PDB file of C-alpha atoms and ligand atoms in Angstrom:
ATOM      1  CA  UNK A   1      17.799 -22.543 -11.258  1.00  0.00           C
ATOM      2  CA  UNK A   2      18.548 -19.099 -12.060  1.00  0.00           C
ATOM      3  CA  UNK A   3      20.562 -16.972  -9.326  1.00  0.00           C
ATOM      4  CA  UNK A   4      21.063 -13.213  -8.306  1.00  0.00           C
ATOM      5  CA  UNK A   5      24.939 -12.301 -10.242  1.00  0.00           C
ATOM      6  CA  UNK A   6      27.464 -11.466  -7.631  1.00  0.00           C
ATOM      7  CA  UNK A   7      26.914  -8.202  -8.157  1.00  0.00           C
ATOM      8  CA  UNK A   8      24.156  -6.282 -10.123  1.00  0.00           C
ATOM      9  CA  UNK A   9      25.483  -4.023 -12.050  1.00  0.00           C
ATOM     10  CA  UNK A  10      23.765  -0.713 -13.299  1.00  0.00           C
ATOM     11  CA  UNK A  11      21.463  -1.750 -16.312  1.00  0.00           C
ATOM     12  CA  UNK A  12      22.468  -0.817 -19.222  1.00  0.00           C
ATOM     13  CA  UNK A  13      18.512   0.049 -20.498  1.00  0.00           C
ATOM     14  CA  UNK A  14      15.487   1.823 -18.345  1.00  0.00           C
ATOM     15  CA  UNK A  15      13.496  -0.370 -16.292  1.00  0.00           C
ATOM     16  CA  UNK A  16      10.620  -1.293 -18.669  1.00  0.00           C
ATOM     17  CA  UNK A  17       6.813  -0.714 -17.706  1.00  0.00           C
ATOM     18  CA  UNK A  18       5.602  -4.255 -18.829  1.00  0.00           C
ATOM     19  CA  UNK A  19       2.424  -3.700 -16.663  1.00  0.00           C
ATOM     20  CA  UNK A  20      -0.405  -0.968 -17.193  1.00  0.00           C
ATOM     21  CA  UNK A  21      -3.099  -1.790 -14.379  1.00  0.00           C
ATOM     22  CA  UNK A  22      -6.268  -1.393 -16.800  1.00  0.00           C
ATOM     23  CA  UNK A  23      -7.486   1.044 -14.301  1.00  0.00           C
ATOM     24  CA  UNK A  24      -6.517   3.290 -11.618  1.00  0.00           C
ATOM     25  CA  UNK A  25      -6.859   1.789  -8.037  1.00  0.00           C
ATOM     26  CA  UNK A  26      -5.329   2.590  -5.194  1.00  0.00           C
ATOM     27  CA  UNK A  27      -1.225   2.530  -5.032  1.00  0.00           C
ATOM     28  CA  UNK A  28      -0.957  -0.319  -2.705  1.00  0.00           C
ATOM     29  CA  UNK A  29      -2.733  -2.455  -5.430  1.00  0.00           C
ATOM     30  CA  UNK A  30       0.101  -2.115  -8.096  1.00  0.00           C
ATOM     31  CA  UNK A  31       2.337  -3.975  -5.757  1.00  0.00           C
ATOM     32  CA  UNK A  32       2.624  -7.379  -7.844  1.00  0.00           C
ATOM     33  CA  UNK A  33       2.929  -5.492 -10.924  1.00  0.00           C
ATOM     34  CA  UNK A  34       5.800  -3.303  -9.529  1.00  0.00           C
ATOM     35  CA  UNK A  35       7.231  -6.656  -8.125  1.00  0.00           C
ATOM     36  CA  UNK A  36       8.034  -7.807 -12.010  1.00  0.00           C
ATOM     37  CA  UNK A  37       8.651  -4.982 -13.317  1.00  0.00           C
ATOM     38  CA  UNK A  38      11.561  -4.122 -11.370  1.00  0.00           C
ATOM     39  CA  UNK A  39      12.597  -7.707 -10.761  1.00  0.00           C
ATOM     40  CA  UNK A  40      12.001  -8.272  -7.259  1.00  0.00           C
ATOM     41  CA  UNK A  41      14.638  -5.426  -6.707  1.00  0.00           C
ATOM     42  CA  UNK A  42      15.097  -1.998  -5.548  1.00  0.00           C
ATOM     43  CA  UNK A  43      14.928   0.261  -8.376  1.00  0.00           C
ATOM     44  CA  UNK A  44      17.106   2.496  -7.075  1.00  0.00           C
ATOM     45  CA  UNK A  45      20.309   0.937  -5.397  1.00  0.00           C
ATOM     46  CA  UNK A  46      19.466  -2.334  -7.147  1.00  0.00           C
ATOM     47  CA  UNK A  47      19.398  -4.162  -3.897  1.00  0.00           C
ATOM     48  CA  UNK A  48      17.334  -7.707  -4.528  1.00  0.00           C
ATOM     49  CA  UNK A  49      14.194  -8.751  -2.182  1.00  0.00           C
ATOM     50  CA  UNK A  50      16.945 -11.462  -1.386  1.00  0.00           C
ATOM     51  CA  UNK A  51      19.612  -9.519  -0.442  1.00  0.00           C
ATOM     52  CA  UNK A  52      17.704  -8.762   2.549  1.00  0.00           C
ATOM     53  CA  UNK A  53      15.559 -11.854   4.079  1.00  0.00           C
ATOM     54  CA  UNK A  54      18.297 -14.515   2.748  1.00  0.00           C
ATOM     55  CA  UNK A  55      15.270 -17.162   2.158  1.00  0.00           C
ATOM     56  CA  UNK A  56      13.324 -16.901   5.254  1.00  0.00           C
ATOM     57  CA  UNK A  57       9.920 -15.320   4.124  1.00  0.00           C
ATOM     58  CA  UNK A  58       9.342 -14.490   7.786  1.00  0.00           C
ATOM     59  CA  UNK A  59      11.960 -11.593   7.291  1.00  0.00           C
ATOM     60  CA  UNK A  60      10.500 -10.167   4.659  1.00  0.00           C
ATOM     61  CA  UNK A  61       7.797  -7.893   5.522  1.00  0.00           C
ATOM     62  CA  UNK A  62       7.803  -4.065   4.739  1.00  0.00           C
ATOM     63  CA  UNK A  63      11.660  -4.859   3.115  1.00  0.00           C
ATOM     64  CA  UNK A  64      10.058  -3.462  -0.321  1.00  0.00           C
ATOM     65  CA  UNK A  65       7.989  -0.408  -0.955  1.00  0.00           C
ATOM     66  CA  UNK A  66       6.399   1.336  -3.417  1.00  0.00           C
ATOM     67  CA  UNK A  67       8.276   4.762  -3.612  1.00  0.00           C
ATOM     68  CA  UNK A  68       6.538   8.151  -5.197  1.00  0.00           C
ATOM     69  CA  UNK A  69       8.460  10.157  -6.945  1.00  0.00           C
ATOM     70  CA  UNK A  70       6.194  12.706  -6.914  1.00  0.00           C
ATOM     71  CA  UNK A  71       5.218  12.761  -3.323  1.00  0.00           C
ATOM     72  CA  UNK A  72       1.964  11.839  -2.285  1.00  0.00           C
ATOM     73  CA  UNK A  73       1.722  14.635   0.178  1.00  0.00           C
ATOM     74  CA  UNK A  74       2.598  17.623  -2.498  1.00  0.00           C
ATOM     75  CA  UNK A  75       0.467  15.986  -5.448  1.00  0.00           C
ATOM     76  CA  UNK A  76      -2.188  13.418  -3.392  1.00  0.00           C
ATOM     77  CA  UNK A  77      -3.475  13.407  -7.134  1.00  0.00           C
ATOM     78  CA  UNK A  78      -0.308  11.483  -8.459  1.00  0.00           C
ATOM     79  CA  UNK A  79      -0.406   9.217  -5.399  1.00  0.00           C
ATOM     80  CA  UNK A  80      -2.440   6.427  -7.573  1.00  0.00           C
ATOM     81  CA  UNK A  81      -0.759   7.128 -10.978  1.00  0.00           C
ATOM     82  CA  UNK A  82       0.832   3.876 -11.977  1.00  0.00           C
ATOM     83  CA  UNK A  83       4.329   5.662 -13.488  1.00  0.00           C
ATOM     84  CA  UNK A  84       4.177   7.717  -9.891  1.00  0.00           C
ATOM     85  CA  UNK A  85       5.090   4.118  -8.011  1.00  0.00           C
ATOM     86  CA  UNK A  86       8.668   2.701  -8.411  1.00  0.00           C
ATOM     87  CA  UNK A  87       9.498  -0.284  -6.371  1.00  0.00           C
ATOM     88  CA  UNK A  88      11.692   0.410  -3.865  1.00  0.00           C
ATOM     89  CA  UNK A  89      13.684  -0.439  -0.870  1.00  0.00           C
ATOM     90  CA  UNK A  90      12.711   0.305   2.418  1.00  0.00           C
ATOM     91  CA  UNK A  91      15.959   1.822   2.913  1.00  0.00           C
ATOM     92  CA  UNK A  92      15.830   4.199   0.146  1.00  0.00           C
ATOM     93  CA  UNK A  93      12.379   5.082   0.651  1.00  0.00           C
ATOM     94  CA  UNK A  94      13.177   6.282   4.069  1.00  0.00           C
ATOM     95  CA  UNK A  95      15.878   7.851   2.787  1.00  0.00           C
ATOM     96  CA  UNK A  96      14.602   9.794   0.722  1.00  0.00           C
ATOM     97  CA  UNK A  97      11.503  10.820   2.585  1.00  0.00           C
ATOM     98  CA  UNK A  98      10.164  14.242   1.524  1.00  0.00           C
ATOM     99  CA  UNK A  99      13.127  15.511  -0.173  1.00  0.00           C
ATOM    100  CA  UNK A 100      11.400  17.552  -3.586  1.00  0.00           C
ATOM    101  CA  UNK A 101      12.161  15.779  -6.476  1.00  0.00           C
ATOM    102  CA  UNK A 102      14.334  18.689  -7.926  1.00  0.00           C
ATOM    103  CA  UNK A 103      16.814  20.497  -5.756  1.00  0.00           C
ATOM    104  CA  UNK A 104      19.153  23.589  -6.974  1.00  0.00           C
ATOM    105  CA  UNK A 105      19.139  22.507 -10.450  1.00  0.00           C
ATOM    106  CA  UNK A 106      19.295  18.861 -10.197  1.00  0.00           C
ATOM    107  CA  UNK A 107      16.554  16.367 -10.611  1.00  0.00           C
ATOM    108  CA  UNK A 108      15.733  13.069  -9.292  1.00  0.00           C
ATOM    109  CA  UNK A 109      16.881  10.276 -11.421  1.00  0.00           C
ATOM    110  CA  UNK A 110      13.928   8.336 -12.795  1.00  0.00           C
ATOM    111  CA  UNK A 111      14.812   4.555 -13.170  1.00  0.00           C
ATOM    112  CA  UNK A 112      11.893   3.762 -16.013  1.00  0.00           C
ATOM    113  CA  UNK A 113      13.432   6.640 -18.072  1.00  0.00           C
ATOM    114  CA  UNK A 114      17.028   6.431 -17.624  1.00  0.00           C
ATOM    115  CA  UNK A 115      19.574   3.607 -17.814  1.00  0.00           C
ATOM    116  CA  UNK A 116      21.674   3.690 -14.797  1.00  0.00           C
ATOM    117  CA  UNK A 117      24.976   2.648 -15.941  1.00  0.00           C
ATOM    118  CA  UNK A 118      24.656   6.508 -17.638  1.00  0.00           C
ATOM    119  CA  UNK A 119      24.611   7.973 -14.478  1.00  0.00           C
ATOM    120  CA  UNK A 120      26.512   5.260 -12.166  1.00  0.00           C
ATOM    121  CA  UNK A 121      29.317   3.189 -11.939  1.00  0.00           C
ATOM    122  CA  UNK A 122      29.626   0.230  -9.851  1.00  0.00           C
ATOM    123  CA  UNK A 123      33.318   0.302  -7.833  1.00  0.00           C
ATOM    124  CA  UNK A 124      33.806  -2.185  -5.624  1.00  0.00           C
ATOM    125  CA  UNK A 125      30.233  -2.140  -3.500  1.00  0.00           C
ATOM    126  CA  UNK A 126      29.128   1.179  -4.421  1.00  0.00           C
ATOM    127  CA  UNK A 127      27.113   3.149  -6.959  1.00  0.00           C
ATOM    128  CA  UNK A 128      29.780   6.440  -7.849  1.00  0.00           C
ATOM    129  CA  UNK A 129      27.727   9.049  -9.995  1.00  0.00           C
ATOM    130  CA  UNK A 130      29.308  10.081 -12.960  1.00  0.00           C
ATOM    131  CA  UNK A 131      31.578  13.389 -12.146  1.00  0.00           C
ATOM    132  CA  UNK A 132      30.042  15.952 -13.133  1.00  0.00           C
ATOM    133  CA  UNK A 133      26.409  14.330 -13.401  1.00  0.00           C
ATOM    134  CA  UNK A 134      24.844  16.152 -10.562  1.00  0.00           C
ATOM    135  CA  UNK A 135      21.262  14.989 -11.376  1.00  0.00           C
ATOM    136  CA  UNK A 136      23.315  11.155 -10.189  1.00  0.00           C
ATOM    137  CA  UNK A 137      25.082  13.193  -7.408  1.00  0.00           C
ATOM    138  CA  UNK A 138      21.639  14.425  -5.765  1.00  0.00           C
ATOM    139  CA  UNK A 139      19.838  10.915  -6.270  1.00  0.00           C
ATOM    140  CA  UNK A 140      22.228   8.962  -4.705  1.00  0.00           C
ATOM    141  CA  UNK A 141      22.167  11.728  -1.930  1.00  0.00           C
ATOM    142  CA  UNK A 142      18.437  11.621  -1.391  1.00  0.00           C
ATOM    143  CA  UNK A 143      18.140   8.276  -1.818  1.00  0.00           C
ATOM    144  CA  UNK A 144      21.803   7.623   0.307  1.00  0.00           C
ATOM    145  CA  UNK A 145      22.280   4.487  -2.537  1.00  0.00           C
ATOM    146  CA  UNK A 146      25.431   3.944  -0.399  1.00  0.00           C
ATOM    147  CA  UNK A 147      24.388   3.807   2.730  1.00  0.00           C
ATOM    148  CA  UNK A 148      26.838   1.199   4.642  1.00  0.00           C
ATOM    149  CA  UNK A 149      23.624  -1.034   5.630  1.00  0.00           C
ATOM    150  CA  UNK A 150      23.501  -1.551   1.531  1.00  0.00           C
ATOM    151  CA  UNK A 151      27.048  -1.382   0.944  1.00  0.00           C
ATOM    152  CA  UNK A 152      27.285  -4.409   3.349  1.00  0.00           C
ATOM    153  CA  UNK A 153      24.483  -6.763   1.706  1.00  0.00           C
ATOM    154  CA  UNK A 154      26.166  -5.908  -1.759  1.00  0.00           C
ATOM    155  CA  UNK A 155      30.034  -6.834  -0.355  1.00  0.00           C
ATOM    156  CA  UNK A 156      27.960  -9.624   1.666  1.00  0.00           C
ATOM    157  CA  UNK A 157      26.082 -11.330  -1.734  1.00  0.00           C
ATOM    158  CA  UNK A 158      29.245 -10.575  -3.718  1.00  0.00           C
ATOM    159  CA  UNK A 159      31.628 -12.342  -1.350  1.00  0.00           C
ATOM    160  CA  UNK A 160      29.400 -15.845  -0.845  1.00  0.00           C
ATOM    161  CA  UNK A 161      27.902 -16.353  -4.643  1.00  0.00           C
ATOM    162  CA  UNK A 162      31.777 -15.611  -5.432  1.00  0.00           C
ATOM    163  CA  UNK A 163      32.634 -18.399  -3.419  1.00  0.00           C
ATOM    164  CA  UNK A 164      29.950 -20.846  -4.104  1.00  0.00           C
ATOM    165  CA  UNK A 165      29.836 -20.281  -7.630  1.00  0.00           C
ATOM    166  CA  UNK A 166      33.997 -20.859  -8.073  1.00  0.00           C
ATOM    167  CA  UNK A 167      33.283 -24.176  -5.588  1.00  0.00           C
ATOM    168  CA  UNK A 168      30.192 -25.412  -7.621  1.00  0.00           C
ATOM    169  CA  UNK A 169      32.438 -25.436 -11.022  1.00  0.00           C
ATOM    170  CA  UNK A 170      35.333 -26.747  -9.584  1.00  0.00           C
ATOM    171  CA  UNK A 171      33.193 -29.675  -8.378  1.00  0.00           C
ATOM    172  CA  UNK A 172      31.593 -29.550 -11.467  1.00  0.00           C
ATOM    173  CA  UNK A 173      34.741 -30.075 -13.269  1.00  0.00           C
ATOM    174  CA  UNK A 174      36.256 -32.966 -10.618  1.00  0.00           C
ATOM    175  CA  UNK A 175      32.981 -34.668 -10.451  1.00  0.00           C
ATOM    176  CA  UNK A 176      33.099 -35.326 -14.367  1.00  0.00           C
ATOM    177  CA  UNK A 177      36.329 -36.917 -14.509  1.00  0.00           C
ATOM    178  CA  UNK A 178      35.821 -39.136 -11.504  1.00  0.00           C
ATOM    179  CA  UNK A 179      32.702 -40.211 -13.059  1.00  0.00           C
ATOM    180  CA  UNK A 180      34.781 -40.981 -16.126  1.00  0.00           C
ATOM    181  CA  UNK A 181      37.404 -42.811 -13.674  1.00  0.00           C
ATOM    182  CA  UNK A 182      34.816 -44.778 -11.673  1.00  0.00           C
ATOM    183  CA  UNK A 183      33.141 -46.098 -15.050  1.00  0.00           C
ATOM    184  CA  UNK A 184      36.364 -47.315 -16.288  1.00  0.00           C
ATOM    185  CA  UNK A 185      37.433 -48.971 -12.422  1.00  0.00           C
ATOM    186  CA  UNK A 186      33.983 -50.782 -12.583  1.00  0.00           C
ATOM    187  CA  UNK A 187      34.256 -52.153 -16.159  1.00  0.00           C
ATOM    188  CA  UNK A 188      37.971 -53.277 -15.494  1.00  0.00           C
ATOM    189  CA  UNK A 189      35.988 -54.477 -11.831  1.00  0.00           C
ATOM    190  CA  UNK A 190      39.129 -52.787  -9.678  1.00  0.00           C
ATOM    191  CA  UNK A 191      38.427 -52.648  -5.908  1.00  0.00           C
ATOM    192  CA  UNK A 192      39.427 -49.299  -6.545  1.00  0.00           C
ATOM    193  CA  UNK A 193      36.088 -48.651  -7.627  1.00  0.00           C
ATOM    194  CA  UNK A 194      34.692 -48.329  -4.035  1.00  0.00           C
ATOM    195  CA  UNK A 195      36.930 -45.603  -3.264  1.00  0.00           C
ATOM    196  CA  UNK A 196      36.300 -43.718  -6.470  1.00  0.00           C
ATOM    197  CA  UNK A 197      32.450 -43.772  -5.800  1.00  0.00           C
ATOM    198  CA  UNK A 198      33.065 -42.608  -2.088  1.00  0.00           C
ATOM    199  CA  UNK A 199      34.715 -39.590  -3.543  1.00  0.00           C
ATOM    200  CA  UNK A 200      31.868 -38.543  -5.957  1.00  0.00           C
ATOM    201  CA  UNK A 201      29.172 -39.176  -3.485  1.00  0.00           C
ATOM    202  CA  UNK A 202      31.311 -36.354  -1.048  1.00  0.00           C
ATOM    203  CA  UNK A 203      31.527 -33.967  -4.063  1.00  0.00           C
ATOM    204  CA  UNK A 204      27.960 -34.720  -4.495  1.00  0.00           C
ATOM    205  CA  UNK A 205      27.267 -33.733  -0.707  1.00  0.00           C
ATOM    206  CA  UNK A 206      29.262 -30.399  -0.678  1.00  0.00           C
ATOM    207  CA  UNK A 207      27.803 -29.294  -4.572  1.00  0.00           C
ATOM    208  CA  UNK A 208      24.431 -30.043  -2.678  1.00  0.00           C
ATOM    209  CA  UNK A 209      25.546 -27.495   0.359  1.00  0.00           C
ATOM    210  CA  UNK A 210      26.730 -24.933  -1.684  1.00  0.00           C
ATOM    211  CA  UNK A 211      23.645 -25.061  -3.299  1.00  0.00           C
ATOM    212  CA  UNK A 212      21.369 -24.268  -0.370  1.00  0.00           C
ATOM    213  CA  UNK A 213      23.412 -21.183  -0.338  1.00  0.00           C
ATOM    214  CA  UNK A 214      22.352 -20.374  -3.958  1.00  0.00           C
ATOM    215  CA  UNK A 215      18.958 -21.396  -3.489  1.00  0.00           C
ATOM    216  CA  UNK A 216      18.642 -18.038  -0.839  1.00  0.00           C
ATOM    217  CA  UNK A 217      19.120 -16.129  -4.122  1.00  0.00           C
ATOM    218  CA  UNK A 218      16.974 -16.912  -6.323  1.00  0.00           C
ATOM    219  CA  UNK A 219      16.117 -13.893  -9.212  1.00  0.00           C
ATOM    220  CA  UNK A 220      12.559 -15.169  -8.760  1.00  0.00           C
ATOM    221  CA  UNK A 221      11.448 -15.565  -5.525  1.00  0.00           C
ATOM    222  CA  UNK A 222       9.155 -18.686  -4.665  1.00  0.00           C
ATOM    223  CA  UNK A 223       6.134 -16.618  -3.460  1.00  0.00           C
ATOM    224  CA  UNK A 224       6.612 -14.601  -7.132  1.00  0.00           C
ATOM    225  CA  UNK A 225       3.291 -13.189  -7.551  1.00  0.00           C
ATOM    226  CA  UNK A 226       1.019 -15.150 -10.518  1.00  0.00           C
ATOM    227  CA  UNK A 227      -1.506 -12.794 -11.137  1.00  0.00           C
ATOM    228  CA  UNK A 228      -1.870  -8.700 -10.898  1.00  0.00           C
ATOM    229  CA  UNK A 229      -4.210  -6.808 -11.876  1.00  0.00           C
ATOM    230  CA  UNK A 230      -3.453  -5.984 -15.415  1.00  0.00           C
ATOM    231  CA  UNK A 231      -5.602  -8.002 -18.147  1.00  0.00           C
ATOM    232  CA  UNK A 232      -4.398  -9.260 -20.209  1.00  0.00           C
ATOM    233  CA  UNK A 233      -1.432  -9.494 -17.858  1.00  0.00           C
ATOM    234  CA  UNK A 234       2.048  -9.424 -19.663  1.00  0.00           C
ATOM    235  CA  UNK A 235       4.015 -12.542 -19.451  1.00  0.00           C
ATOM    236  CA  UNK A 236       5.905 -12.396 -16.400  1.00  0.00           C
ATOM    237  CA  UNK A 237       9.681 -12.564 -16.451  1.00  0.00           C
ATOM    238  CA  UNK A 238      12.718 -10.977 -15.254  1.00  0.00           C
ATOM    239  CA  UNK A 239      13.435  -7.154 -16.636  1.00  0.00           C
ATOM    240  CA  UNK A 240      15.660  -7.653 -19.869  1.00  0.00           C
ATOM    241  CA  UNK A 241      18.366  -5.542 -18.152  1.00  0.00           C
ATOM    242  CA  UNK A 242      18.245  -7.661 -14.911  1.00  0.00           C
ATOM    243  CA  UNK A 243      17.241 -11.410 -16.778  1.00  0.00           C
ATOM    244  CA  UNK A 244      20.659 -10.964 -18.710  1.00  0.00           C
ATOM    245  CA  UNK A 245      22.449 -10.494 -15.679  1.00  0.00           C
ATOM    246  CA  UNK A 246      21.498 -14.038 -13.625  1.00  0.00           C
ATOM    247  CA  UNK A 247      23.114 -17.333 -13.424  1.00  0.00           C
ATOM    248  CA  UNK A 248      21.823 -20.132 -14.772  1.00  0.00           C
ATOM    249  CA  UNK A 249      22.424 -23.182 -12.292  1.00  0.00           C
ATOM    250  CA  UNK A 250      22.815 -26.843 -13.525  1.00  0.00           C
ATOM    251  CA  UNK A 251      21.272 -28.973 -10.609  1.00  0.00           C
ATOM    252  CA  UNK A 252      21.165 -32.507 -12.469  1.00  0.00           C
ATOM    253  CA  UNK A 253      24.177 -33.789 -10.795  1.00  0.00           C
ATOM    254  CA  UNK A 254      23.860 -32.364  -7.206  1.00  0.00           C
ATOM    255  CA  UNK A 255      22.451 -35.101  -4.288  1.00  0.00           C
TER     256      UNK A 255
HETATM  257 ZN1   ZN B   1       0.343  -6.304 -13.805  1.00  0.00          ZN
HETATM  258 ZN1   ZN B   2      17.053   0.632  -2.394  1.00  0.00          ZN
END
């Protein structure tokens, strides 16, 4: 199973446009496409689909948006141009909201063009331009990449994949040498045995637990669109600069 990091940090590449709808159709339409090719996350303050609904698909409508960088009320033209649509979060979209896309000399960052860990550094929850870089200083502005609703979900994902992640390897790590243990108390047929067994099937239990905790954050969400409506549609997989970042779980020895 592969999970969101602890924290995301600012990838090191542009967001790639894997998809090219074949035609132009309306905005709305490009949504699974978007969905891949910005991982299921915010392009902007990297926030996951995950980091908001935890799991429960009920949560998740209107979370994600398609953003236009160009606004669709200054150029309704550019509304249904493919590289016009950035997936987005609902927070940042709001945020943003008709502020121009250049402002007193500074321009909107554009995520499919520039690599963010140029322009940002991760400290601690937030996304700190680069001093100096005032084309970072007015994005994070308009889109407020730090406001303390998104500080919170990063401090809140960071904090409990911390935690279950350090508990799945230590059990990881116990569980192998009782297994070792119990083999040898069963071959020399020591009562002991019994006890040993008891122990790993605990372990067992709580690896299981701390899994359904992982599960919530998966890099690929279940409902992970199949088809768009690009043909031949590109194969669909996590961004390079995201994929690299995720945890690959071993399940084979949970419950
Ligand atoms: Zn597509
Ligand atoms: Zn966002």
């Amino acid at each position: 199973m592969k999970v969101l990091p602890p924290r995301t940090l600012p990838p090191d590449k542009p967001f790639q446009r894997r998809h090219r709808p074949p035609s132009v159709g309306h905005w709305a339409s490009y949504r699974s496409c978007l969905r891949w090719d910005f991982g299921f996350s915010c392009g902007f303050c990297l926030l996951h689909e995950a980091d908001f609904f935890h799991g429960q698909p009920g949560a998740r409508t209107g979370i994600m948006t398609i953003e236009h960088q160009t606004l669709k009320s200054k150029a309704p033209k550019k509304a249904n141009d493919f590289e016009n649509c950035f997936f987005a979060c609902r927070l940042c979209n709001r945020a943003r909201g008709t502020k121009p896309r250049e402002h007193q000399g500074a321009r909107l960052l554009d995520p499919t063009h520039k690599a963010w860990v140029d322009h940002f550094e991760l400290v601690e929850d937030r996304l700190r331009p680069v001093p100096g870089d005032i084309d970072a200083e007015y994005t994070r502005f308009a889109y407020d990449l730090d406001d303390p609703e998104k500080v919170s979900r990063r401090r809140a994902r960071r904090e409990l994949l911390t935690d279950r992640l350090l508990l799945l390897a230590r059990i990881g790590e116990e569980l192998s040498a009782l297994l070792d243990l119990a083999e040898r108390l069963r071959s020399l047929g020591s009562p002991s045995f019994k006890s040993a067994w008891k122990e790993i099937v605990s372990l067992r239990l709580q690896a299981h637990r701390a899994l359904q905790v992982l599960r919530l954050y998966r890099a690929i969400p279940d409902d992970a669109p199949r088809a768009c409506r690009c043909d031949p549609q590109p194969e669909l997989s996590l961004p390079d600069v995201l994929g690299r970042q995720v945890v690959d779980i071993d399940e084979t020895w949970s419950l």
